mmCIF file of C-alpha atoms and ligand atoms in Angstrom:
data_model
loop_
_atom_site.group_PDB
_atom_site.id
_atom_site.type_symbol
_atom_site.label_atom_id
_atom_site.label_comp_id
_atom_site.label_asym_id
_atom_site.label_seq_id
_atom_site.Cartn_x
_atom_site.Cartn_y
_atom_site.Cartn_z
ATOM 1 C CA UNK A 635 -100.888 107.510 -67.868
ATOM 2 C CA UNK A 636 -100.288 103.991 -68.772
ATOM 3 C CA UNK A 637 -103.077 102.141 -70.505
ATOM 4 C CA UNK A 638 -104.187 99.048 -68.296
ATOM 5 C CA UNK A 639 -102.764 95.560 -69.519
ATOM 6 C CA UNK A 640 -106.060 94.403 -70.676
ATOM 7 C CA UNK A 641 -109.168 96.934 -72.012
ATOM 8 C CA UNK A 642 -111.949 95.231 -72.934
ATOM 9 C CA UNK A 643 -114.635 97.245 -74.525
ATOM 10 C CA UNK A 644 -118.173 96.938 -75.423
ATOM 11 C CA UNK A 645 -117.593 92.715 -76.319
ATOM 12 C CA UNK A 646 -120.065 91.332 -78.514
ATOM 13 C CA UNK A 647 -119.625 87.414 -79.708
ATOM 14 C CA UNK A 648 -121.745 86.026 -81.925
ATOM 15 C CA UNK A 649 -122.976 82.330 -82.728
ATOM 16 C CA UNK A 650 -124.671 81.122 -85.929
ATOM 17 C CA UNK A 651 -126.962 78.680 -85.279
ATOM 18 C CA UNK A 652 -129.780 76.509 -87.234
ATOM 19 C CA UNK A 653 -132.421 78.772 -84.835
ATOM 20 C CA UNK A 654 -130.363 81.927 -86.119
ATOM 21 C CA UNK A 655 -127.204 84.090 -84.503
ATOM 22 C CA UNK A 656 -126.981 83.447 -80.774
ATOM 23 C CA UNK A 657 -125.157 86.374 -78.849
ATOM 24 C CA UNK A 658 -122.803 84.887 -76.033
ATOM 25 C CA UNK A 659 -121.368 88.330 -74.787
ATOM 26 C CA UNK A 660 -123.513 91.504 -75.228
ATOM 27 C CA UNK A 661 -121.459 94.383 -74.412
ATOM 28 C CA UNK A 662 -118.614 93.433 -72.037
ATOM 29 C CA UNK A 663 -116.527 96.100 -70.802
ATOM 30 C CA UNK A 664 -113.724 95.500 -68.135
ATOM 31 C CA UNK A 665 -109.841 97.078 -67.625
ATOM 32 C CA UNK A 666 -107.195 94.619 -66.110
ATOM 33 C CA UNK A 667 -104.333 96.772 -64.654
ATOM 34 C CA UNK A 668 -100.757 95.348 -64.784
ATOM 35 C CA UNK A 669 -100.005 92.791 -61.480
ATOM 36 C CA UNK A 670 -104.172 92.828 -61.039
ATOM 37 C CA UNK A 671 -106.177 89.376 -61.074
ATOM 38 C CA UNK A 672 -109.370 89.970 -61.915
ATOM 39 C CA UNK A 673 -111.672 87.072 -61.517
ATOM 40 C CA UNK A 674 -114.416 86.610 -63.833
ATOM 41 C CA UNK A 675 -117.278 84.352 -62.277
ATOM 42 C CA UNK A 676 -120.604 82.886 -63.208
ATOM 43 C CA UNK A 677 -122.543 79.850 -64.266
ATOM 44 C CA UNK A 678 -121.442 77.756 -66.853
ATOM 45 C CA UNK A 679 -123.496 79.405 -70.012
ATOM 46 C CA UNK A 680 -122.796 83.234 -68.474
ATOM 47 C CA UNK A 681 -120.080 83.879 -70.983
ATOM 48 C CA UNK A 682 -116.907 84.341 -68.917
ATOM 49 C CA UNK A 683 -114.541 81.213 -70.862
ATOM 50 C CA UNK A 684 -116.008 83.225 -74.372
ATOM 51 C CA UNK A 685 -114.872 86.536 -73.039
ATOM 52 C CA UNK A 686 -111.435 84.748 -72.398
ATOM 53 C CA UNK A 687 -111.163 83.032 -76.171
ATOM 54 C CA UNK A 688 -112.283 85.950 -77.424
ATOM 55 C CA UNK A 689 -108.935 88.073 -75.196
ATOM 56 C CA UNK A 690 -106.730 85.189 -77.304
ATOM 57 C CA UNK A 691 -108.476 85.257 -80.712
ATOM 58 C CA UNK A 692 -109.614 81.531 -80.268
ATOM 59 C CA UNK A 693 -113.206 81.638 -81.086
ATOM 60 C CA UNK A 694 -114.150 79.257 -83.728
ATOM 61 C CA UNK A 695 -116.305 79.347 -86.346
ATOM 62 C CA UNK A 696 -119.250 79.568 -86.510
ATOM 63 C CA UNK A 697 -118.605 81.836 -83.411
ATOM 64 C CA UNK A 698 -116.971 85.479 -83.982
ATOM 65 C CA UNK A 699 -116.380 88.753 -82.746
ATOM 66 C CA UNK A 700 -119.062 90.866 -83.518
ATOM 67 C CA UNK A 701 -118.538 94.453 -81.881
ATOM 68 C CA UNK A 702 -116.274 96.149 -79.416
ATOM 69 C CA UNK A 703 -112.823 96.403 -79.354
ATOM 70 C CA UNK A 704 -110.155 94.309 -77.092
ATOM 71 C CA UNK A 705 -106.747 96.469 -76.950
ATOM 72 C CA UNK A 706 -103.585 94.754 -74.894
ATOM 73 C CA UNK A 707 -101.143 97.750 -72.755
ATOM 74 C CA UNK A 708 -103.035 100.074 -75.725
ATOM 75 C CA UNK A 709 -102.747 97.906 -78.735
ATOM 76 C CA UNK A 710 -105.980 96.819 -80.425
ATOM 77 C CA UNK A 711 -105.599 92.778 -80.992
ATOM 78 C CA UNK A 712 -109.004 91.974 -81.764
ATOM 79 C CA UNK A 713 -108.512 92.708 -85.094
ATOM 80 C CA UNK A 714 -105.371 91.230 -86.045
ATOM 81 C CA UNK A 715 -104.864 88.858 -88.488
ATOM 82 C CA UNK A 716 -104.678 84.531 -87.483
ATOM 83 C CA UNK A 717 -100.722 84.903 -87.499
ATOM 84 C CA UNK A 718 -100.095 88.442 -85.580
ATOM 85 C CA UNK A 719 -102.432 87.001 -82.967
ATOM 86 C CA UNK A 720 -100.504 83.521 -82.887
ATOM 87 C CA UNK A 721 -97.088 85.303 -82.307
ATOM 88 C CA UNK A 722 -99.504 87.185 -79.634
ATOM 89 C CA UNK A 723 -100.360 84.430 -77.688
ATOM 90 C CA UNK A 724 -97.590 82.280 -75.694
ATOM 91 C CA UNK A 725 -95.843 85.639 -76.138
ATOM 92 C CA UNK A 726 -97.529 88.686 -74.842
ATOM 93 C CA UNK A 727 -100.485 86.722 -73.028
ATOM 94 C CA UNK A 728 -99.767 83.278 -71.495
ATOM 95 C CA UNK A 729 -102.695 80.686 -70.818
ATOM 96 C CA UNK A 730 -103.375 77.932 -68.610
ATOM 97 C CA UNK A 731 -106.632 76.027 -69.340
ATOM 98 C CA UNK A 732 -108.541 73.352 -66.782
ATOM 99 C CA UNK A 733 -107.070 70.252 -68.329
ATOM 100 C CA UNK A 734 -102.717 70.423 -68.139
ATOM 101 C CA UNK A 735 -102.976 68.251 -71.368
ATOM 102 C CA UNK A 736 -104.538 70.622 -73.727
ATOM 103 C CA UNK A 737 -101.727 72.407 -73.293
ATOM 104 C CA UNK A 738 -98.777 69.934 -72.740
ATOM 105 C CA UNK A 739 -97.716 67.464 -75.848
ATOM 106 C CA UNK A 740 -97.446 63.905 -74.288
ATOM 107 C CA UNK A 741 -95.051 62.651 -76.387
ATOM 108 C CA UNK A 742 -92.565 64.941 -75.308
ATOM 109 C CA UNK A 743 -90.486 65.410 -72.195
ATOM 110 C CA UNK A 744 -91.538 68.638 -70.720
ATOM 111 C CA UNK A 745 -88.040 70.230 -70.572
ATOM 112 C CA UNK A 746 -88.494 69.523 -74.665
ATOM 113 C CA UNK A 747 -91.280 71.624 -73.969
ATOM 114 C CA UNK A 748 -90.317 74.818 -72.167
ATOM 115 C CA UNK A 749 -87.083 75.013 -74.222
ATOM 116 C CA UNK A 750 -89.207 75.246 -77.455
ATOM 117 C CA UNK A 751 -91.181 77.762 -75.649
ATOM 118 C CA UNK A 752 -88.332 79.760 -74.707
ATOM 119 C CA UNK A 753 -86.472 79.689 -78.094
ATOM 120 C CA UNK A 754 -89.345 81.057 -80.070
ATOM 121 C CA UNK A 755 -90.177 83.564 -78.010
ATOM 122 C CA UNK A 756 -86.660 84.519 -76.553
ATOM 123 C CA UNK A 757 -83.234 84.976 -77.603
ATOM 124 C CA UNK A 758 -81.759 82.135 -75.470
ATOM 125 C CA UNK A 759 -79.555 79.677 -76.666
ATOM 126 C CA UNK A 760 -80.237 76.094 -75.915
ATOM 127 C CA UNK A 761 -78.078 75.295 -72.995
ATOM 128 C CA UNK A 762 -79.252 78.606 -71.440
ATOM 129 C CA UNK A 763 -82.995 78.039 -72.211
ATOM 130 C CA UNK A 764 -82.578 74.926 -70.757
ATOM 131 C CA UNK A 765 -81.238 76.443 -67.437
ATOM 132 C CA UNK A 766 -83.880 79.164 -67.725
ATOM 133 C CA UNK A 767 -86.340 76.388 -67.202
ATOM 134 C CA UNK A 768 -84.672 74.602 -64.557
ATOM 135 C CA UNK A 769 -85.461 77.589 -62.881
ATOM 136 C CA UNK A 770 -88.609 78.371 -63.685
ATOM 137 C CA UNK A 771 -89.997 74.729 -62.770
ATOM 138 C CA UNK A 772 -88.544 75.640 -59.466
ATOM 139 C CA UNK A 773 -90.070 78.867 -59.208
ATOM 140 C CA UNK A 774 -93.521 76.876 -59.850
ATOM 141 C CA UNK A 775 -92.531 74.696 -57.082
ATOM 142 C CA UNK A 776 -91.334 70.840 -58.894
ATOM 143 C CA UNK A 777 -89.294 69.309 -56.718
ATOM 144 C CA UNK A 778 -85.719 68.625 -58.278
ATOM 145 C CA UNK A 779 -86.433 70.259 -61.465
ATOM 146 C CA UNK A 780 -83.055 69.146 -62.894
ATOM 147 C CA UNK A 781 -83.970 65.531 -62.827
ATOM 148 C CA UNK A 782 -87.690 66.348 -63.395
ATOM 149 C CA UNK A 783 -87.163 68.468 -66.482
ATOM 150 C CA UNK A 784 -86.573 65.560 -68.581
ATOM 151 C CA UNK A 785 -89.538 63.426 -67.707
ATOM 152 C CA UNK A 786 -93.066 63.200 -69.528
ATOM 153 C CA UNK A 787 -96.458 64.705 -69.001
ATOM 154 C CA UNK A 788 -97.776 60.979 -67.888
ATOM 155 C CA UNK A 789 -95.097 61.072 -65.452
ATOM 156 C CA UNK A 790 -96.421 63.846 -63.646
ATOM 157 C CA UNK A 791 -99.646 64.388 -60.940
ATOM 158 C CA UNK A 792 -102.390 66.416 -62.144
ATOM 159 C CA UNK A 793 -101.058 69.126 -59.942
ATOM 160 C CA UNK A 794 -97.566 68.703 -60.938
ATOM 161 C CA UNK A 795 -98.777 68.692 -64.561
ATOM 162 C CA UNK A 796 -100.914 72.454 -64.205
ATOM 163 C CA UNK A 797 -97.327 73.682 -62.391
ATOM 164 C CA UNK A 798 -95.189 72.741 -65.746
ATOM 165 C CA UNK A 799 -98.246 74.290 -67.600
ATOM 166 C CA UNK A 800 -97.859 77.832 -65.529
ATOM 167 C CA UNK A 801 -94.258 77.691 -66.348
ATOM 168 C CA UNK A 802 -94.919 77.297 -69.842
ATOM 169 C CA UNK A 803 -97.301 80.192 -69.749
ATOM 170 C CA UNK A 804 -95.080 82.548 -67.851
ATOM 171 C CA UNK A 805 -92.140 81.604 -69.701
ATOM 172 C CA UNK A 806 -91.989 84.461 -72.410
ATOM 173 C CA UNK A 807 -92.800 87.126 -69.594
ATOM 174 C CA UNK A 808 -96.284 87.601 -70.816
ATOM 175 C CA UNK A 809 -97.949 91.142 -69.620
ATOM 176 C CA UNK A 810 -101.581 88.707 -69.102
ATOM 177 C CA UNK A 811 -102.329 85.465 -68.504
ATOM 178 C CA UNK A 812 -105.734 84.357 -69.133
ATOM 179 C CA UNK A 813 -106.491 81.230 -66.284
ATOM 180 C CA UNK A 814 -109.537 79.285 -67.488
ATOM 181 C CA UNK A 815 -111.117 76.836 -64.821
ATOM 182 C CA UNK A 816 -106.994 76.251 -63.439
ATOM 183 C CA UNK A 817 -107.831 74.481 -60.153
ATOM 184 C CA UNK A 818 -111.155 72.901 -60.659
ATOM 185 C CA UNK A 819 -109.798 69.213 -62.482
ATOM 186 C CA UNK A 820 -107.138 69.156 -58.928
ATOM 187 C CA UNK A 821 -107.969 68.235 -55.412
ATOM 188 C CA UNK A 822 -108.315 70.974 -52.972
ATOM 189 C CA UNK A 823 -105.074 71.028 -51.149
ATOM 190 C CA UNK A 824 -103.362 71.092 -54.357
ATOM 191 C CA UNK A 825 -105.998 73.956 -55.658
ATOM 192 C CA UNK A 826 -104.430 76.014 -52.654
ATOM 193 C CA UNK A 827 -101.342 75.527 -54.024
ATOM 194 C CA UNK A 828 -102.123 76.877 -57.825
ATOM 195 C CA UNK A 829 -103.820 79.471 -56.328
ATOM 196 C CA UNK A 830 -101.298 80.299 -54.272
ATOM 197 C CA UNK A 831 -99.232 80.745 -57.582
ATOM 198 C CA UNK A 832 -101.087 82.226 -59.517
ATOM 199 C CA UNK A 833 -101.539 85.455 -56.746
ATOM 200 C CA UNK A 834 -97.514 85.591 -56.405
ATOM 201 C CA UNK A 835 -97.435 86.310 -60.567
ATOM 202 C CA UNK A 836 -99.244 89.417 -60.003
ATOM 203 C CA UNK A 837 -97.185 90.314 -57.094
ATOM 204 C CA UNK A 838 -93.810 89.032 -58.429
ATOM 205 C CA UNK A 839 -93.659 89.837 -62.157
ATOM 206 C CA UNK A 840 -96.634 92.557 -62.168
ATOM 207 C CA UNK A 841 -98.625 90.018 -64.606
ATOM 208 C CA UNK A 842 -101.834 90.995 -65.115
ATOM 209 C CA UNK A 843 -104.310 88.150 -64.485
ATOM 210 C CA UNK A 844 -107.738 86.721 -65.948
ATOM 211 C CA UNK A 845 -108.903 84.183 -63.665
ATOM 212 C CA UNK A 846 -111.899 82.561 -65.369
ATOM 213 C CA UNK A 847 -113.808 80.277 -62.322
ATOM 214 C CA UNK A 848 -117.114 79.259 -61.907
ATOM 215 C CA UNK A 849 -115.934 78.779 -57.678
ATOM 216 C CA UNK A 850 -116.527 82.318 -56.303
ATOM 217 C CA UNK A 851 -114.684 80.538 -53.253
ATOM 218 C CA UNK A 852 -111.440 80.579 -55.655
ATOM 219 C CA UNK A 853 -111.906 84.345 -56.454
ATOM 220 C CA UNK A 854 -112.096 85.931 -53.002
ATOM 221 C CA UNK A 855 -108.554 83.867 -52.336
ATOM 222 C CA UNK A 856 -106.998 84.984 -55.445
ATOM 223 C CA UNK A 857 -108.420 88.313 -57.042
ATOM 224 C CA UNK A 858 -108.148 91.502 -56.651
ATOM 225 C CA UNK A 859 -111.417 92.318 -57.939
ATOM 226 C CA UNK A 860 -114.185 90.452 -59.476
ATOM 227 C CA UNK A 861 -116.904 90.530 -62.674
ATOM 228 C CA UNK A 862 -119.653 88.779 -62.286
ATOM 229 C CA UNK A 863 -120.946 87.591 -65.264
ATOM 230 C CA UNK A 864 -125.060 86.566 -66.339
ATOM 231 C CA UNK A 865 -126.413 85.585 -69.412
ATOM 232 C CA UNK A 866 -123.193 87.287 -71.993
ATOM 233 C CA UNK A 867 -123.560 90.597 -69.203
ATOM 234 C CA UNK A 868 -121.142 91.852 -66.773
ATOM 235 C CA UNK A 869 -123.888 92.010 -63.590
ATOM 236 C CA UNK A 870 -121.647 93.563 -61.315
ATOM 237 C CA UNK A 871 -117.967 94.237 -61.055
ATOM 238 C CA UNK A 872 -115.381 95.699 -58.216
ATOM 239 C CA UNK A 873 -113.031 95.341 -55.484
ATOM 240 C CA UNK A 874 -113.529 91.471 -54.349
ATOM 241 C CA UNK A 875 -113.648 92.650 -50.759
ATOM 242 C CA UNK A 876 -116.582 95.077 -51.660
ATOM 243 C CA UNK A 877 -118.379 92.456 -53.636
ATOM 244 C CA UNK A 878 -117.997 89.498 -52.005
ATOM 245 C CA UNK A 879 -118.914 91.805 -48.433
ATOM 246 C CA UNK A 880 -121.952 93.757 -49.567
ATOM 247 C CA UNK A 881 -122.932 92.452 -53.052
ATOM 248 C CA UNK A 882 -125.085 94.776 -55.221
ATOM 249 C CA UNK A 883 -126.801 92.936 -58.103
ATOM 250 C CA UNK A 884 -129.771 90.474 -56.803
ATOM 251 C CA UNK A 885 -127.488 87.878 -58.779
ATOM 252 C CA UNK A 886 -124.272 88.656 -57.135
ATOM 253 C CA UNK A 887 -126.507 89.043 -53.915
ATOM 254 C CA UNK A 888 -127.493 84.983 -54.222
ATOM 255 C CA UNK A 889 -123.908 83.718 -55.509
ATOM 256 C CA UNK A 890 -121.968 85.097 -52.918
ATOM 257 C CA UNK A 891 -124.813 84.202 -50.092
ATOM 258 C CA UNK A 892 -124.057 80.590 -51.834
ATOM 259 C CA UNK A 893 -120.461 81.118 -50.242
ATOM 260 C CA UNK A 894 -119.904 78.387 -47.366
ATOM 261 C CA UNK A 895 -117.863 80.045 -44.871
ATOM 262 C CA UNK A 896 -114.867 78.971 -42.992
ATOM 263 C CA UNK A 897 -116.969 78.962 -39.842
ATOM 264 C CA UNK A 898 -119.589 76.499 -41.440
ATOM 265 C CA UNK A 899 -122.157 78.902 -40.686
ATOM 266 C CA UNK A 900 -124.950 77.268 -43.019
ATOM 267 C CA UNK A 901 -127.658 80.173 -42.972
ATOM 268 C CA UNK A 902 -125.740 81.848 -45.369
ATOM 269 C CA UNK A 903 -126.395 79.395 -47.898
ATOM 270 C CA UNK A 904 -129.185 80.800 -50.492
ATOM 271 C CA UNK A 905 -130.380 79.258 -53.142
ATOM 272 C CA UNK A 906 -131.343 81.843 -56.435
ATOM 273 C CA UNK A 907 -134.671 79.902 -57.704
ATOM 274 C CA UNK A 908 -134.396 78.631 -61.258
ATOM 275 C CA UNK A 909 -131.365 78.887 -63.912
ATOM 276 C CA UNK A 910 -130.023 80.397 -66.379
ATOM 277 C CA UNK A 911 -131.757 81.072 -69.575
ATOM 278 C CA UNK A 912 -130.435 79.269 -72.624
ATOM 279 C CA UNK A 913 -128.681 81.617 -75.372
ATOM 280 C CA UNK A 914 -131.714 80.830 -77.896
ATOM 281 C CA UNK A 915 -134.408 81.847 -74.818
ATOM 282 C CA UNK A 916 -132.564 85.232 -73.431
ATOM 283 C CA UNK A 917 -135.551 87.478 -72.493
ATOM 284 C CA UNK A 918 -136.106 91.125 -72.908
ATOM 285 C CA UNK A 919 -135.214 93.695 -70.675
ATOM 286 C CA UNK A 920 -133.134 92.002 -67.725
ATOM 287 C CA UNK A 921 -131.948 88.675 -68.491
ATOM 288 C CA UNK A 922 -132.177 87.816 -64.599
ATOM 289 C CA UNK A 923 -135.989 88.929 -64.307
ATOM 290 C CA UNK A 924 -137.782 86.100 -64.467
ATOM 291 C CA UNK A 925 -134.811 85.163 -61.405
ATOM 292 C CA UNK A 926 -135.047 88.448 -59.614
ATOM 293 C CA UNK A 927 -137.252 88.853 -56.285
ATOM 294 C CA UNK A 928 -137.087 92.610 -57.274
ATOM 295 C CA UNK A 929 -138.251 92.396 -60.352
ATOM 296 C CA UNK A 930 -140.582 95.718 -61.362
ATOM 297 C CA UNK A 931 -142.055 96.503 -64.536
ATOM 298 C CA UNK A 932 -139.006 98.139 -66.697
ATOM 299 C CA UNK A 933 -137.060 95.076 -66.117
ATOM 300 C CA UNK A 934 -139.298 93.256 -68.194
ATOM 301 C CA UNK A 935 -138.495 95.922 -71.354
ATOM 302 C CA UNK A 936 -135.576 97.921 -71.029
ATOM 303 C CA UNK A 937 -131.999 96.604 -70.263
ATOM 304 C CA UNK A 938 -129.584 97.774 -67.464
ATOM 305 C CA UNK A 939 -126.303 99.781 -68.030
ATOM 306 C CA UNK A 940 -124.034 99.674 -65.806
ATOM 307 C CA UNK A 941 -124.151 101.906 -63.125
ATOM 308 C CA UNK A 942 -121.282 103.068 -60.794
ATOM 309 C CA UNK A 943 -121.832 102.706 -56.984
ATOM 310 C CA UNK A 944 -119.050 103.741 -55.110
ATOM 311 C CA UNK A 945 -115.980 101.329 -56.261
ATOM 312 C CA UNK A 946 -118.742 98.685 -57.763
ATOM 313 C CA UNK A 947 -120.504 98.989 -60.748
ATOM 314 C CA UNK A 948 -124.102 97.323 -61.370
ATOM 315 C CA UNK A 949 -126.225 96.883 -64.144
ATOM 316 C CA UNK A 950 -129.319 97.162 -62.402
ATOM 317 C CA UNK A 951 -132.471 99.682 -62.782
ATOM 318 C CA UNK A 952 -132.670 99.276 -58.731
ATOM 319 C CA UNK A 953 -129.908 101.510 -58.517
ATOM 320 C CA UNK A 954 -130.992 104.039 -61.070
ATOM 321 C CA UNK A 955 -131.540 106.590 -58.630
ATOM 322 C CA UNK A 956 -131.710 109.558 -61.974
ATOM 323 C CA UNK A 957 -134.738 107.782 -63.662
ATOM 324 C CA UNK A 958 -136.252 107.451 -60.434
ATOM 325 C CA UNK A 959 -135.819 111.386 -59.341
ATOM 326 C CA UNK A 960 -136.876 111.760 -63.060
ATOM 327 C CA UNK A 961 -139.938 109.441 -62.589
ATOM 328 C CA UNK A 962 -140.848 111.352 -58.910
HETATM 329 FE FE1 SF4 B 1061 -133.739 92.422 -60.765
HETATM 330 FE FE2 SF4 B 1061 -134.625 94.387 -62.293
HETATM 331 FE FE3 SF4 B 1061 -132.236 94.578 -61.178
HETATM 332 FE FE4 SF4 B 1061 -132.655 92.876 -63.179
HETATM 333 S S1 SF4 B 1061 -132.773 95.100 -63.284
HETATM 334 S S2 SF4 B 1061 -131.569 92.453 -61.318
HETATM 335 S S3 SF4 B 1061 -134.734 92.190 -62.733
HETATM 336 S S4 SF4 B 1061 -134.212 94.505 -60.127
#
């Protein structure tokens, strides 16, 4: 059987801080098959851009990997050293952050760009690297790439700008691409149009896809299934139909109700009382108690595993159904 693209297991990222080691992620665990998106949704605070720098070995001190292992089509990364993981990234997994110009060089013409993309991490000559990305600032949709190609960042819209910075991420072929916040700096016709892209490279090169997004609205267009992340925890994960349809988790139950739909039909927006709790203030037990209408006594003291439910998973005692029968 072939080992999914991206295996995530048991996560832990830790923060030193004057009040002592903050934990970000506490025991992530997700599998991204090859031409899946998964989105990865959630406040800003729940953990999903860590889980992503942690995927490309860009946490910064005082921040680090704890636990768990990360493994990419079977290989363990996580514990490479600074250079293995450098040659890694831009290679193997591709990313494309909210801002175009963390990633683009301004004082360079972007054809300078993709050609020194595609001559470190390809065999192609100049002349045919430069054709190479010709074509792939087509295939990303800039108009007249051959006069385009020799023009600056500054010369291009913001949506223009994230379309030369998906070609530069799926230059080398990467098997993943980890999408942090892609759409949310660009207006919303031209957030179709990303979106829009970023579905066809899991349909036309079989890329798998991490589609970081705190716009649950941007992961029912685009994934194929969904984690949604609380307080450093995976809450609930599984098919984005299934999710977004009948959400498990109280959590999940409030963020998707927050979903406008097309039809404007207001009633479905709820409101989950309070926020999230700071890293320094998690409490025991279920992060989201102090949140959660359900809330019983155990959730106060003991933590929920995940739990599979049909093609969802939830960490949630409600759905402990064995320590119930146990408990009757
Ligand atoms: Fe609510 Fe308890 Fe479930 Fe947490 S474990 S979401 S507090 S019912």
């Amino acid at each position: 059987m072939t080992p999914p693209v991206l295996s995530v297991r048991n996560l832990r990222v830790e923060f030193a801080s004057r009040r002592g080691v903050l934990r970000a992620i506490d025991g992530v665990s997700f599998d991204i098959a090859k031409g899946e998106v998964l989105g990865v949704v959630g406040e800003s605070g729940a953990g999903k851009s860590v889980t992503g720098l942690a995927v490309i070995g860009l946490i910064d001190p005082p921040g680090r990997i704890s636990g768990g292992e990360i493994y990419l089509s079977g290989m363990r990364i996580d514990n490479l050293s600074p250079e293995e993981l450098r040659r890694i990234r831009g290679k193997r997994i591709g990313m494309i952050f909210q801002d175009p110009l963390t990633s683009l060089n301004p004082l360079y013409r972007i054809g300078d760009q993709l050609v020194e993309t595609l001559k470190t991490h390809t065999n192609l000559s100049e002349s045919a690297a430069r054709r190479r990305a010709i074509d792939l600032l087509a295939e990303v949709g800039i108009p007249a790439p051959e006069k385009r190609i020799d023009g600056y960042p500054h010369e291009f819209s913001g949506g223009m700008r994230q379309r030369v910075v998906i070609a530069l991420a799926i230059c080398a072929e990467p098997e993943l691409i980890i999408a942090d916040e892609p759409t949310t700096a660009l207006d919303v016709s031209v957030q179709a149009q990303i979106i829009a892209l970023i579905k066809r490279l899991g349909r036309d090169h079989g890329t798998a896809v991490m589609l970081v997004t705190h716009d649950m609205g941007v992961i029912a267009e685009t994934s194929d299934r969904v984690a949604v992340m609380y307080s450093g925890r995976i809450a609930e994960i599984g098919p984005v139909r299934d999710v977004v349809q009948s959400p498990l988790h109280p959590y999940a139950r409030g963020l998707m109700g927050a979903i406008p739909t097309l039809a404007g039909d207001a009633a479905r927006l709820v409101q989950i009382p309070g926020s999230m709790p700071r890293l320094s203030a998690i409490p025991p037990g279920c992060s989201f108690n102090p949140r959660c209408p359900f809330a019983f006594e155990r959730c106060r003291i003991e933590r929920p595993e995940p739990i599979r439910q049909g093609t969802q998973a939830v960490a949630c005692h409600l759905y402990d159904t064995a320590a119930k029968e146990t408990a009757a």
